Amino acid sequence: MKSSILKKQGTGWGRNAPFGTYFFEIAGEAYKLSQDLNKNSLFTKQQLIQLIWPLLLEQFLSMTMGVADTYMVSSVGEAAVSSVSLVDTLNILVFQILSALAQGGAVVVSQYVGRRDQKHAKKSAAQLYSVLLISTVTVMIVAALGSRSILRFIFGRIDGRVMEFAQIYFLISAVSYPFMGVYNAGAALFRAQGDSKISMKASLVMNVINISGNALLIYGLKMGVLGAALATLIGRIFAAVWVTMRQQSAKNPLRIEQLSDMRPEREQIRPILRIGIPSGMENGMFQVGKLCVSSLTSTLGTSAIAANAVANTVASMANIPGNTMSLAVIPVIGQCLGAGEKEQAKSYAKLLLATAAAGLAAANVIAYFSIPYVAGAFHLSIEAKDMCVEVIRWFAVFSIFFWALSFTMPHILRSGGDAGYTMTVSILSMWIFRVVLSYFFVLKMDMGLTGVWFGMFIDWICRSVFFGVRFLQGRWMEHDVI
């Protein structure tokens, strides 16, 4: 491939481009890169499409669950919305760590698949289940026993009604952790083989169950936050059971033959943890930093908390194209490097990164212009609505230019085993820029909720620089994963 994503003469990748032409340039770059694929490539265009579109739909459905919870709970009042938002920051912390461990397993398995080493791929798959089950059951017990203390320690002295709702939602969420661990393990293993339809189908039915349950339990039985939590739990149980059944299909080359295969084995677990632990620490510290910022947000009042909750939901929807490509790069880059095809790994990385940037540009333009109408649909007060509109419009501008380099790029680096570098950059950037600057902007410059988000934007810029340079150097492909 002769095209370059990060720097190309005559396009906005190498110099400043007018905002109006940005989307068309990166979309054109993605198209040019796709034309370089040929019959000798490990993944054809058709195979990439078959991998990506179920991931895109799955991400959309996953975000829909959060939107459905927030929207339906909003009918109970701002205290209910605030409680769900606060607990979801904790849930995201747990799920991000689970996702990191699952991705560590996916990288290892995908490289074995690329090497055509089915024996070790199968062993690594069983060990991934062991790692996730042990970790999720442990976290569930800790969360269940110390729910109120954990909430009080992280969020401080919040409104009594918000705390009551938050504790209910947190306890039921904790019960779902092992099921999400099993679901993540199975989904990661199917994606490592290039099959993303299984988790997409599970997500589809999980969302149908969740939304139907919300309608029945919140609107019909008037159960409020408890109803939302139960509906989510039931959906997650189904997803875990269904994916596990497919994992154990006789046709699946990674099926677990017997329970003894899941007995922890150091040599098989080590490469998973070598990627999973740094990624988990990165995700964990990232979410802890966000929790610190959430604590700051909670001091701004109920309106700011509610505005932040809706803004986070909208931002998550706008980030769907980027998150999709972040998942797609793992099996693609992993299999290429497992097969020893470094040049193909670089080419696919450029293609998927350009596709992520084009998708993010389109999604954020929509978010920018539609946010006044979206915010109005969440029953926010006038003050909360105004704050939500302001932060999302700033978010859309920064996301178009920096999100893919900040978050899709590190997935590319991790797929090559460069998890230590991404962890170091992410943690330092998070704490130096997002956390410290958020407090500075809010407490010293009196910027309110906007100051919290500006700390995040500066963090993105820092990440983009360091990850972009690392990619161009090519050192991320020099690690021995398996």
Tab-separated table of C-alpha atoms in Angstrom:
chain	number	residue	atom	x	y	z
A	1	MET	CA	0.000	0.000	0.000
A	2	LYS	CA	1.358	3.381	-0.954
A	3	SER	CA	-1.339	5.435	0.749
A	4	SER	CA	-0.707	6.828	4.208
A	5	ILE	CA	-3.403	7.738	6.675
A	6	LEU	CA	-1.455	9.804	9.119
A	7	LYS	CA	0.322	11.912	6.542
A	8	LYS	CA	-0.592	12.213	2.920
A	9	GLN	CA	0.329	15.018	0.577
A	10	GLY	CA	-2.647	16.918	-0.710
A	11	THR	CA	-5.115	15.797	1.988
A	12	GLY	CA	-6.166	16.932	5.436
A	13	TRP	CA	-4.201	14.124	7.071
A	14	GLY	CA	-0.904	15.876	6.484
A	15	ARG	CA	-1.968	19.523	6.731
A	16	ASN	CA	-4.882	21.554	8.006
A	17	ALA	CA	-7.977	21.040	5.915
A	18	PRO	CA	-11.150	23.151	5.851
A	19	PHE	CA	-13.776	21.647	8.157
A	20	GLY	CA	-16.248	21.254	5.305
A	21	THR	CA	-13.903	18.991	3.313
A	22	TYR	CA	-12.665	16.870	6.216
A	23	PHE	CA	-15.307	14.127	5.988
A	24	PHE	CA	-14.950	13.761	2.224
A	25	GLU	CA	-11.156	13.520	2.393
A	26	ILE	CA	-11.039	10.784	5.022
A	27	ALA	CA	-13.889	8.906	3.341
A	28	GLY	CA	-11.962	9.095	0.079
A	29	GLU	CA	-8.802	7.912	1.820
A	30	ALA	CA	-10.636	4.881	3.213
A	31	TYR	CA	-11.961	4.071	-0.263
A	32	LYS	CA	-8.505	4.321	-1.874
A	33	LEU	CA	-7.014	2.057	0.764
A	34	SER	CA	-9.750	-0.542	0.232
A	35	GLN	CA	-8.909	-0.675	-3.471
A	36	ASP	CA	-5.402	-1.903	-2.644
A	37	LEU	CA	-6.745	-5.204	-1.307
A	38	ASN	CA	-6.112	-8.133	-3.619
A	39	LYS	CA	-6.484	-11.899	-3.733
A	40	ASN	CA	-3.258	-12.351	-1.750
A	41	SER	CA	-4.600	-10.349	1.190
A	42	LEU	CA	-5.566	-12.279	4.324
A	43	PHE	CA	-8.920	-10.460	4.436
A	44	THR	CA	-10.868	-9.534	1.322
A	45	LYS	CA	-13.167	-6.517	1.207
A	46	GLN	CA	-16.144	-8.847	1.509
A	47	GLN	CA	-14.688	-10.515	4.587
A	48	LEU	CA	-14.039	-7.142	6.200
A	49	ILE	CA	-17.598	-6.064	5.505
A	50	GLN	CA	-18.917	-9.313	6.984
A	51	LEU	CA	-16.817	-8.681	10.088
A	52	ILE	CA	-17.633	-4.985	10.478
A	53	TRP	CA	-21.366	-4.653	9.871
A	54	PRO	CA	-22.424	-7.036	12.685
A	55	LEU	CA	-20.027	-5.206	15.022
A	56	LEU	CA	-21.573	-1.896	13.988
A	57	LEU	CA	-25.070	-3.184	14.659
A	58	GLU	CA	-23.972	-4.738	17.951
A	59	GLN	CA	-22.471	-1.456	19.104
A	60	PHE	CA	-25.644	0.363	18.132
A	61	LEU	CA	-27.772	-2.137	20.046
A	62	SER	CA	-25.472	-1.921	23.065
A	63	MET	CA	-25.791	1.851	23.124
A	64	THR	CA	-29.551	1.531	22.647
A	65	MET	CA	-29.723	-0.346	25.951
A	66	GLY	CA	-28.142	2.601	27.736
A	67	VAL	CA	-30.405	5.076	25.943
A	68	ALA	CA	-33.501	3.001	26.774
A	69	ASP	CA	-32.549	2.822	30.455
A	70	THR	CA	-31.811	6.539	30.684
A	71	TYR	CA	-34.893	7.590	28.722
A	72	MET	CA	-37.358	5.311	30.495
A	73	VAL	CA	-35.915	6.031	33.940
A	74	SER	CA	-36.095	9.759	33.182
A	75	SER	CA	-39.875	9.501	33.503
A	76	VAL	CA	-39.358	8.743	37.235
A	77	GLY	CA	-37.448	12.007	37.773
A	78	GLU	CA	-33.987	13.574	37.770
A	79	ALA	CA	-32.970	11.731	40.961
A	80	ALA	CA	-33.536	8.402	39.187
A	81	VAL	CA	-31.593	9.511	36.097
A	82	SER	CA	-28.743	10.736	38.275
A	83	SER	CA	-28.565	7.459	40.238
A	84	VAL	CA	-28.427	5.322	37.087
A	85	SER	CA	-25.772	7.616	35.616
A	86	LEU	CA	-23.565	7.442	38.714
A	87	VAL	CA	-23.793	3.655	39.009
A	88	ASP	CA	-23.173	3.224	35.300
A	89	THR	CA	-19.804	4.910	35.747
A	90	LEU	CA	-18.948	2.062	38.140
A	91	ASN	CA	-20.433	-0.535	35.799
A	92	ILE	CA	-18.374	0.837	32.940
A	93	LEU	CA	-15.263	0.487	35.112
A	94	VAL	CA	-16.007	-3.216	35.649
A	95	PHE	CA	-16.995	-3.840	32.029
A	96	GLN	CA	-13.917	-2.042	30.682
A	97	ILE	CA	-11.666	-4.288	32.765
A	98	LEU	CA	-13.612	-7.356	31.574
A	99	SER	CA	-13.325	-6.135	28.012
A	100	ALA	CA	-9.561	-5.656	28.397
A	101	LEU	CA	-9.098	-9.211	29.633
A	102	ALA	CA	-11.327	-10.523	26.846
A	103	GLN	CA	-9.384	-8.546	24.271
A	104	GLY	CA	-6.137	-9.930	25.655
A	105	GLY	CA	-7.509	-13.400	25.010
A	106	ALA	CA	-8.769	-12.375	21.583
A	107	VAL	CA	-5.328	-11.067	20.553
A	108	VAL	CA	-3.645	-14.298	21.635
A	109	VAL	CA	-6.245	-16.555	20.017
A	110	SER	CA	-6.318	-14.532	16.785
A	111	GLN	CA	-2.544	-14.841	16.456
A	112	TYR	CA	-2.780	-18.602	16.969
A	113	VAL	CA	-5.550	-18.685	14.341
A	114	GLY	CA	-3.339	-16.712	11.947
A	115	ARG	CA	-0.534	-19.191	12.616
A	116	ARG	CA	-3.029	-22.078	12.112
A	117	ASP	CA	-2.179	-23.519	15.544
A	118	GLN	CA	-5.588	-24.856	16.585
A	119	LYS	CA	-4.278	-26.763	19.609
A	120	HIS	CA	-2.964	-23.697	21.425
A	121	ALA	CA	-5.856	-21.545	20.224
A	122	LYS	CA	-8.250	-23.974	21.894
A	123	LYS	CA	-6.255	-24.040	25.130
A	124	SER	CA	-6.121	-20.250	25.261
A	125	ALA	CA	-9.892	-20.072	24.721
A	126	ALA	CA	-10.562	-22.269	27.757
A	127	GLN	CA	-8.153	-20.264	29.891
A	128	LEU	CA	-9.874	-17.022	28.911
A	129	TYR	CA	-13.135	-18.338	30.350
A	130	SER	CA	-11.334	-19.245	33.585
A	131	VAL	CA	-9.790	-15.795	33.936
A	132	LEU	CA	-13.073	-13.971	33.378
A	133	LEU	CA	-15.165	-16.226	35.622
A	134	ILE	CA	-12.760	-15.981	38.554
A	135	SER	CA	-12.437	-12.204	38.254
A	136	THR	CA	-16.152	-11.470	37.802
A	137	VAL	CA	-17.360	-13.635	40.681
A	138	THR	CA	-14.801	-11.959	42.946
A	139	VAL	CA	-15.922	-8.472	41.924
A	140	MET	CA	-19.593	-9.430	42.320
A	141	ILE	CA	-19.053	-10.553	45.926
A	142	VAL	CA	-17.106	-7.412	46.838
A	143	ALA	CA	-19.720	-5.144	45.221
A	144	ALA	CA	-22.640	-6.934	46.865
A	145	LEU	CA	-21.135	-6.831	50.362
A	146	GLY	CA	-19.922	-3.251	50.233
A	147	SER	CA	-22.337	-1.519	47.859
A	148	ARG	CA	-23.276	1.430	50.073
A	149	SER	CA	-19.732	1.995	51.322
A	150	ILE	CA	-18.375	1.918	47.771
A	151	LEU	CA	-20.962	4.416	46.547
A	152	ARG	CA	-20.378	6.728	49.499
A	153	PHE	CA	-16.594	6.559	49.127
A	154	ILE	CA	-16.632	7.364	45.402
A	155	PHE	CA	-19.465	9.857	45.123
A	156	GLY	CA	-19.388	11.446	48.583
A	157	ARG	CA	-22.467	12.972	50.191
A	158	ILE	CA	-24.992	12.907	47.374
A	159	ASP	CA	-28.722	13.480	47.751
A	160	GLY	CA	-30.423	10.806	49.908
A	161	ARG	CA	-32.955	9.893	47.247
A	162	VAL	CA	-30.213	9.520	44.627
A	163	MET	CA	-28.250	7.260	47.011
A	164	GLU	CA	-31.295	5.055	47.622
A	165	PHE	CA	-31.852	4.520	43.897
A	166	ALA	CA	-28.122	4.092	43.240
A	167	GLN	CA	-27.743	1.306	45.804
A	168	ILE	CA	-30.630	-0.673	44.312
A	169	TYR	CA	-29.260	-0.341	40.796
A	170	PHE	CA	-25.699	-1.205	41.892
A	171	LEU	CA	-26.686	-4.386	43.778
A	172	ILE	CA	-28.587	-5.838	40.831
A	173	SER	CA	-25.877	-4.748	38.404
A	174	ALA	CA	-23.324	-6.678	40.493
A	175	VAL	CA	-25.296	-9.894	40.023
A	176	SER	CA	-24.933	-9.476	36.260
A	177	TYR	CA	-21.111	-9.242	36.308
A	178	PRO	CA	-20.374	-12.997	35.958
A	179	PHE	CA	-22.870	-13.256	33.109
A	180	MET	CA	-21.208	-10.356	31.326
A	181	GLY	CA	-17.844	-12.027	31.879
A	182	VAL	CA	-19.043	-15.197	30.169
A	183	TYR	CA	-20.626	-13.186	27.364
A	184	ASN	CA	-17.438	-11.168	26.806
A	185	ALA	CA	-15.295	-14.305	26.685
A	186	GLY	CA	-17.507	-16.004	24.104
A	187	ALA	CA	-17.951	-12.882	21.995
A	188	ALA	CA	-14.196	-12.199	21.973
A	189	LEU	CA	-13.423	-15.752	20.852
A	190	PHE	CA	-15.881	-15.622	17.974
A	191	ARG	CA	-14.474	-12.277	16.853
A	192	ALA	CA	-10.947	-13.674	17.040
A	193	GLN	CA	-12.048	-16.155	14.371
A	194	GLY	CA	-13.545	-13.368	12.264
A	195	ASP	CA	-17.155	-14.197	13.223
A	196	SER	CA	-18.948	-11.177	14.690
A	197	LYS	CA	-22.518	-12.282	13.932
A	198	ILE	CA	-22.884	-14.390	17.085
A	199	SER	CA	-22.434	-11.546	19.557
A	200	MET	CA	-24.514	-9.270	17.315
A	201	LYS	CA	-27.486	-11.660	17.450
A	202	ALA	CA	-27.124	-12.025	21.214
A	203	SER	CA	-27.046	-8.241	21.587
A	204	LEU	CA	-30.171	-7.931	19.446
A	205	VAL	CA	-32.260	-10.226	21.623
A	206	MET	CA	-30.685	-8.836	24.814
A	207	ASN	CA	-31.890	-5.380	23.826
A	208	VAL	CA	-35.363	-6.595	22.945
A	209	ILE	CA	-35.598	-8.215	26.380
A	210	ASN	CA	-34.246	-5.105	28.078
A	211	ILE	CA	-36.555	-2.646	26.339
A	212	SER	CA	-39.613	-4.880	26.733
A	213	GLY	CA	-38.738	-5.426	30.379
A	214	ASN	CA	-38.312	-1.685	30.904
A	215	ALA	CA	-41.731	-1.024	29.415
A	216	LEU	CA	-43.364	-3.660	31.616
A	217	LEU	CA	-41.525	-3.039	34.880
A	218	ILE	CA	-41.163	0.768	34.746
A	219	TYR	CA	-44.353	1.856	33.005
A	220	GLY	CA	-46.604	-1.113	33.724
A	221	LEU	CA	-45.642	-2.192	37.260
A	222	LYS	CA	-44.245	1.225	38.297
A	223	MET	CA	-41.004	-0.298	39.630
A	224	GLY	CA	-38.793	2.615	38.582
A	225	VAL	CA	-35.033	2.085	38.955
A	226	LEU	CA	-35.547	-1.462	40.271
A	227	GLY	CA	-37.472	-2.355	37.114
A	228	ALA	CA	-34.742	-0.952	34.859
A	229	ALA	CA	-32.079	-2.930	36.720
A	230	LEU	CA	-34.036	-6.211	36.582
A	231	ALA	CA	-34.747	-5.857	32.863
A	232	THR	CA	-31.045	-5.300	32.186
A	233	LEU	CA	-30.079	-8.303	34.326
A	234	ILE	CA	-32.458	-10.644	32.513
A	235	GLY	CA	-31.126	-9.518	29.134
A	236	ARG	CA	-27.525	-10.128	30.199
A	237	ILE	CA	-28.324	-13.601	31.513
A	238	PHE	CA	-29.839	-14.516	28.163
A	239	ALA	CA	-26.825	-13.189	26.243
A	240	ALA	CA	-24.396	-15.202	28.380
A	241	VAL	CA	-26.375	-18.435	28.035
A	242	TRP	CA	-26.906	-18.091	24.285
A	243	VAL	CA	-23.295	-17.231	23.440
A	244	THR	CA	-22.069	-20.099	25.621
A	245	MET	CA	-24.345	-22.529	23.807
A	246	ARG	CA	-22.932	-21.397	20.479
A	247	GLN	CA	-19.389	-21.580	21.857
A	248	GLN	CA	-20.012	-25.207	22.771
A	249	SER	CA	-21.365	-26.113	19.349
A	250	ALA	CA	-19.669	-29.153	17.811
A	251	LYS	CA	-18.830	-27.032	14.759
A	252	ASN	CA	-16.844	-24.471	16.766
A	253	PRO	CA	-13.082	-25.260	16.628
A	254	LEU	CA	-12.577	-23.405	19.933
A	255	ARG	CA	-15.203	-25.289	21.952
A	256	ILE	CA	-14.260	-26.477	25.442
A	257	GLU	CA	-14.182	-30.275	25.401
A	258	GLN	CA	-14.237	-30.808	29.174
A	259	LEU	CA	-14.266	-28.754	32.365
A	260	SER	CA	-10.711	-29.797	33.201
A	261	ASP	CA	-9.574	-27.679	30.210
A	262	MET	CA	-10.525	-24.631	32.270
A	263	ARG	CA	-8.148	-25.494	35.105
A	264	PRO	CA	-5.771	-22.489	35.285
A	265	GLU	CA	-2.482	-23.149	33.474
A	266	ARG	CA	0.285	-20.605	33.898
A	267	GLU	CA	1.815	-20.985	30.440
A	268	GLN	CA	-1.538	-20.486	28.702
A	269	ILE	CA	-2.765	-17.672	30.920
A	270	ARG	CA	0.490	-15.695	30.843
A	271	PRO	CA	0.218	-14.319	27.258
A	272	ILE	CA	-3.443	-13.413	27.880
A	273	LEU	CA	-2.544	-11.502	31.030
A	274	ARG	CA	0.524	-9.930	29.385
A	275	ILE	CA	-1.904	-7.985	27.212
A	276	GLY	CA	-5.001	-8.108	29.398
A	277	ILE	CA	-3.457	-6.798	32.623
A	278	PRO	CA	-1.858	-3.638	31.130
A	279	SER	CA	-5.047	-3.029	29.143
A	280	GLY	CA	-7.150	-3.685	32.253
A	281	MET	CA	-4.995	-1.323	34.297
A	282	GLU	CA	-5.258	1.244	31.529
A	283	ASN	CA	-9.034	0.915	31.341
A	284	GLY	CA	-9.350	0.708	35.111
A	285	MET	CA	-7.278	3.809	35.810
A	286	PHE	CA	-9.072	5.559	32.975
A	287	GLN	CA	-12.431	4.839	34.594
A	288	VAL	CA	-11.123	5.699	38.071
A	289	GLY	CA	-10.076	9.039	36.648
A	290	LYS	CA	-13.537	9.442	35.171
A	291	LEU	CA	-15.023	8.611	38.571
A	292	CYS	CA	-12.919	11.380	40.112
A	293	VAL	CA	-14.294	13.696	37.490
A	294	SER	CA	-17.822	12.357	38.144
A	295	SER	CA	-17.349	13.232	41.808
A	296	LEU	CA	-16.490	16.741	40.662
A	297	THR	CA	-19.583	16.785	38.440
A	298	SER	CA	-21.793	15.674	41.330
A	299	THR	CA	-20.828	18.853	43.237
A	300	LEU	CA	-22.294	20.975	40.432
A	301	GLY	CA	-25.869	19.997	41.314
A	302	THR	CA	-28.581	17.614	40.126
A	303	SER	CA	-29.116	19.501	36.869
A	304	ALA	CA	-25.441	19.143	35.940
A	305	ILE	CA	-25.490	15.429	36.804
A	306	ALA	CA	-28.587	14.858	34.661
A	307	ALA	CA	-27.161	16.928	31.777
A	308	ASN	CA	-23.909	14.994	31.977
A	309	ALA	CA	-25.805	11.677	31.965
A	310	VAL	CA	-27.705	12.516	28.785
A	311	ALA	CA	-24.607	14.025	27.166
A	312	ASN	CA	-22.639	10.839	27.871
A	313	THR	CA	-25.415	8.791	26.296
A	314	VAL	CA	-25.430	10.929	23.142
A	315	ALA	CA	-21.622	10.913	22.976
A	316	SER	CA	-21.633	7.125	23.228
A	317	MET	CA	-23.998	6.903	20.279
A	318	ALA	CA	-21.782	9.233	18.229
A	319	ASN	CA	-18.751	7.075	19.058
A	320	ILE	CA	-20.279	3.874	17.643
A	321	PRO	CA	-18.236	3.930	14.375
A	322	GLY	CA	-14.999	4.326	16.316
A	323	ASN	CA	-15.832	1.593	18.822
A	324	THR	CA	-16.772	-0.715	15.952
A	325	MET	CA	-13.412	-0.323	14.276
A	326	SER	CA	-11.661	-0.742	17.628
A	327	LEU	CA	-13.161	-4.230	17.862
A	328	ALA	CA	-12.549	-5.035	14.190
A	329	VAL	CA	-8.810	-4.338	14.309
A	330	ILE	CA	-8.142	-7.079	16.891
A	331	PRO	CA	-8.846	-10.180	14.752
A	332	VAL	CA	-7.571	-8.532	11.558
A	333	ILE	CA	-4.255	-7.254	12.933
A	334	GLY	CA	-3.856	-10.273	15.210
A	335	GLN	CA	-4.231	-12.804	12.401
A	336	CYS	CA	-1.902	-10.831	10.130
A	337	LEU	CA	0.859	-10.711	12.733
A	338	GLY	CA	0.287	-14.335	13.692
A	339	ALA	CA	0.861	-15.226	10.036
A	340	GLY	CA	3.987	-13.033	9.931
A	341	GLU	CA	2.425	-10.514	7.512
A	342	LYS	CA	3.569	-7.188	8.996
A	343	GLU	CA	3.007	-5.167	5.845
A	344	GLN	CA	-0.558	-6.402	5.612
A	345	ALA	CA	-1.037	-5.575	9.307
A	346	LYS	CA	-0.006	-1.961	8.630
A	347	SER	CA	-2.204	-1.711	5.558
A	348	TYR	CA	-5.298	-3.036	7.318
A	349	ALA	CA	-4.588	-0.776	10.294
A	350	LYS	CA	-4.588	2.265	8.009
A	351	LEU	CA	-7.769	1.170	6.269
A	352	LEU	CA	-9.698	0.534	9.485
A	353	LEU	CA	-8.449	3.751	11.079
A	354	ALA	CA	-9.547	5.792	8.058
A	355	THR	CA	-12.927	4.058	8.100
A	356	ALA	CA	-13.309	4.880	11.798
A	357	ALA	CA	-12.481	8.547	11.158
A	358	ALA	CA	-15.000	8.788	8.317
A	359	GLY	CA	-17.733	7.171	10.392
A	360	LEU	CA	-17.024	9.417	13.372
A	361	ALA	CA	-17.161	12.505	11.177
A	362	ALA	CA	-20.606	11.556	9.869
A	363	ALA	CA	-21.988	10.590	13.302
A	364	ASN	CA	-20.761	13.727	15.041
A	365	VAL	CA	-22.103	16.082	12.398
A	366	ILE	CA	-25.510	14.521	13.053
A	367	ALA	CA	-25.013	14.846	16.830
A	368	TYR	CA	-24.024	18.500	16.529
A	369	PHE	CA	-27.210	19.551	14.758
A	370	SER	CA	-29.677	17.192	16.456
A	371	ILE	CA	-28.670	17.620	20.095
A	372	PRO	CA	-31.246	20.360	20.951
A	373	TYR	CA	-34.059	18.010	19.925
A	374	VAL	CA	-32.488	14.961	21.561
A	375	ALA	CA	-31.869	16.760	24.853
A	376	GLY	CA	-35.462	17.985	24.863
A	377	ALA	CA	-36.743	14.410	24.654
A	378	PHE	CA	-35.122	13.454	27.990
A	379	HIS	CA	-37.380	15.619	30.189
A	380	LEU	CA	-34.468	17.770	31.339
A	381	SER	CA	-34.934	21.119	33.021
A	382	ILE	CA	-34.115	24.170	30.899
A	383	GLU	CA	-30.819	24.623	32.751
A	384	ALA	CA	-29.812	20.989	32.269
A	385	LYS	CA	-30.817	21.033	28.594
A	386	ASP	CA	-28.684	24.112	27.862
A	387	MET	CA	-25.646	22.518	29.515
A	388	CYS	CA	-26.160	19.285	27.583
A	389	VAL	CA	-26.391	21.068	24.218
A	390	GLU	CA	-23.237	23.090	24.871
A	391	VAL	CA	-20.991	20.173	25.867
A	392	ILE	CA	-22.187	17.896	23.053
A	393	ARG	CA	-21.504	20.523	20.407
A	394	TRP	CA	-17.961	20.938	21.691
A	395	PHE	CA	-17.651	17.156	21.879
A	396	ALA	CA	-18.690	16.712	18.246
A	397	VAL	CA	-15.990	19.076	16.990
A	398	PHE	CA	-13.157	17.500	18.981
A	399	SER	CA	-14.321	13.933	18.368
A	400	ILE	CA	-14.190	14.295	14.590
A	401	PHE	CA	-10.506	15.188	14.673
A	402	PHE	CA	-9.087	13.286	17.649
A	403	TRP	CA	-11.254	10.338	18.767
A	404	ALA	CA	-10.003	7.711	16.292
A	405	LEU	CA	-6.343	8.459	17.021
A	406	SER	CA	-7.042	8.490	20.765
A	407	PHE	CA	-9.031	5.254	21.067
A	408	THR	CA	-9.035	3.191	17.857
A	409	MET	CA	-5.285	3.569	17.391
A	410	PRO	CA	-4.341	2.030	20.787
A	411	HIS	CA	-6.382	-1.082	19.877
A	412	ILE	CA	-4.173	-1.405	16.812
A	413	LEU	CA	-1.050	-1.117	18.958
A	414	ARG	CA	-2.362	-3.658	21.497
A	415	SER	CA	-3.134	-6.127	18.726
A	416	GLY	CA	0.610	-6.201	18.131
A	417	GLY	CA	1.294	-6.751	21.831
A	418	ASP	CA	2.211	-3.115	22.557
A	419	ALA	CA	-0.082	-2.965	25.600
A	420	GLY	CA	2.562	-1.575	27.963
A	421	TYR	CA	3.070	1.550	25.873
A	422	THR	CA	-0.645	2.283	25.478
A	423	MET	CA	-1.145	1.771	29.227
A	424	THR	CA	1.617	4.229	30.141
A	425	VAL	CA	0.478	6.950	27.757
A	426	SER	CA	-3.202	6.563	28.620
A	427	ILE	CA	-2.743	6.636	32.395
A	428	LEU	CA	-0.357	9.601	32.384
A	429	SER	CA	-2.471	11.573	29.926
A	430	MET	CA	-5.655	10.794	31.851
A	431	TRP	CA	-4.381	11.980	35.199
A	432	ILE	CA	-2.189	14.850	34.076
A	433	PHE	CA	-4.646	16.363	31.645
A	434	ARG	CA	-8.217	15.127	32.106
A	435	VAL	CA	-8.361	14.931	35.911
A	436	VAL	CA	-6.106	17.830	36.896
A	437	LEU	CA	-7.341	20.191	34.195
A	438	SER	CA	-10.994	19.360	34.877
A	439	TYR	CA	-10.598	20.451	38.491
A	440	PHE	CA	-8.673	23.535	37.383
A	441	PHE	CA	-11.297	24.542	34.813
A	442	VAL	CA	-14.187	23.984	37.236
A	443	LEU	CA	-12.760	25.218	40.545
A	444	LYS	CA	-10.419	27.970	39.344
A	445	MET	CA	-11.947	29.146	36.080
A	446	ASP	CA	-15.593	28.511	37.037
A	447	MET	CA	-16.389	26.820	33.699
A	448	GLY	CA	-18.923	24.423	35.211
A	449	LEU	CA	-19.773	21.229	33.311
A	450	THR	CA	-18.052	22.544	30.165
A	451	GLY	CA	-14.756	22.632	32.069
A	452	VAL	CA	-15.057	18.924	32.860
A	453	TRP	CA	-15.402	18.097	29.169
A	454	PHE	CA	-12.576	20.410	28.095
A	455	GLY	CA	-10.190	18.493	30.340
A	456	MET	CA	-11.196	15.395	28.367
A	457	PHE	CA	-10.601	17.068	25.002
A	458	ILE	CA	-7.050	18.069	25.921
A	459	ASP	CA	-6.420	14.487	27.050
A	460	TRP	CA	-7.484	13.299	23.572
A	461	ILE	CA	-5.019	15.638	21.858
A	462	CYS	CA	-2.134	14.303	23.958
A	463	ARG	CA	-3.059	10.677	23.256
A	464	SER	CA	-3.371	11.342	19.532
A	465	VAL	CA	0.169	12.686	19.310
A	466	PHE	CA	1.837	9.829	21.205
A	467	PHE	CA	-0.149	7.002	19.605
A	468	GLY	CA	0.238	8.441	16.105
A	469	VAL	CA	4.028	8.686	16.476
A	470	ARG	CA	4.217	5.136	17.853
A	471	PHE	CA	2.268	3.773	14.900
A	472	LEU	CA	4.517	5.493	12.377
A	473	GLN	CA	7.637	4.131	14.088
A	474	GLY	CA	6.375	0.561	13.622
A	475	ARG	CA	7.734	-0.699	16.945
A	476	TRP	CA	4.289	-1.940	17.965
A	477	MET	CA	4.746	-4.933	15.634
A	478	GLU	CA	8.001	-6.135	17.185
A	479	HIS	CA	6.527	-7.863	20.249
A	480	ASP	CA	6.380	-11.666	20.733
A	481	VAL	CA	2.789	-12.326	21.784
A	482	ILE	CA	2.780	-16.123	21.373
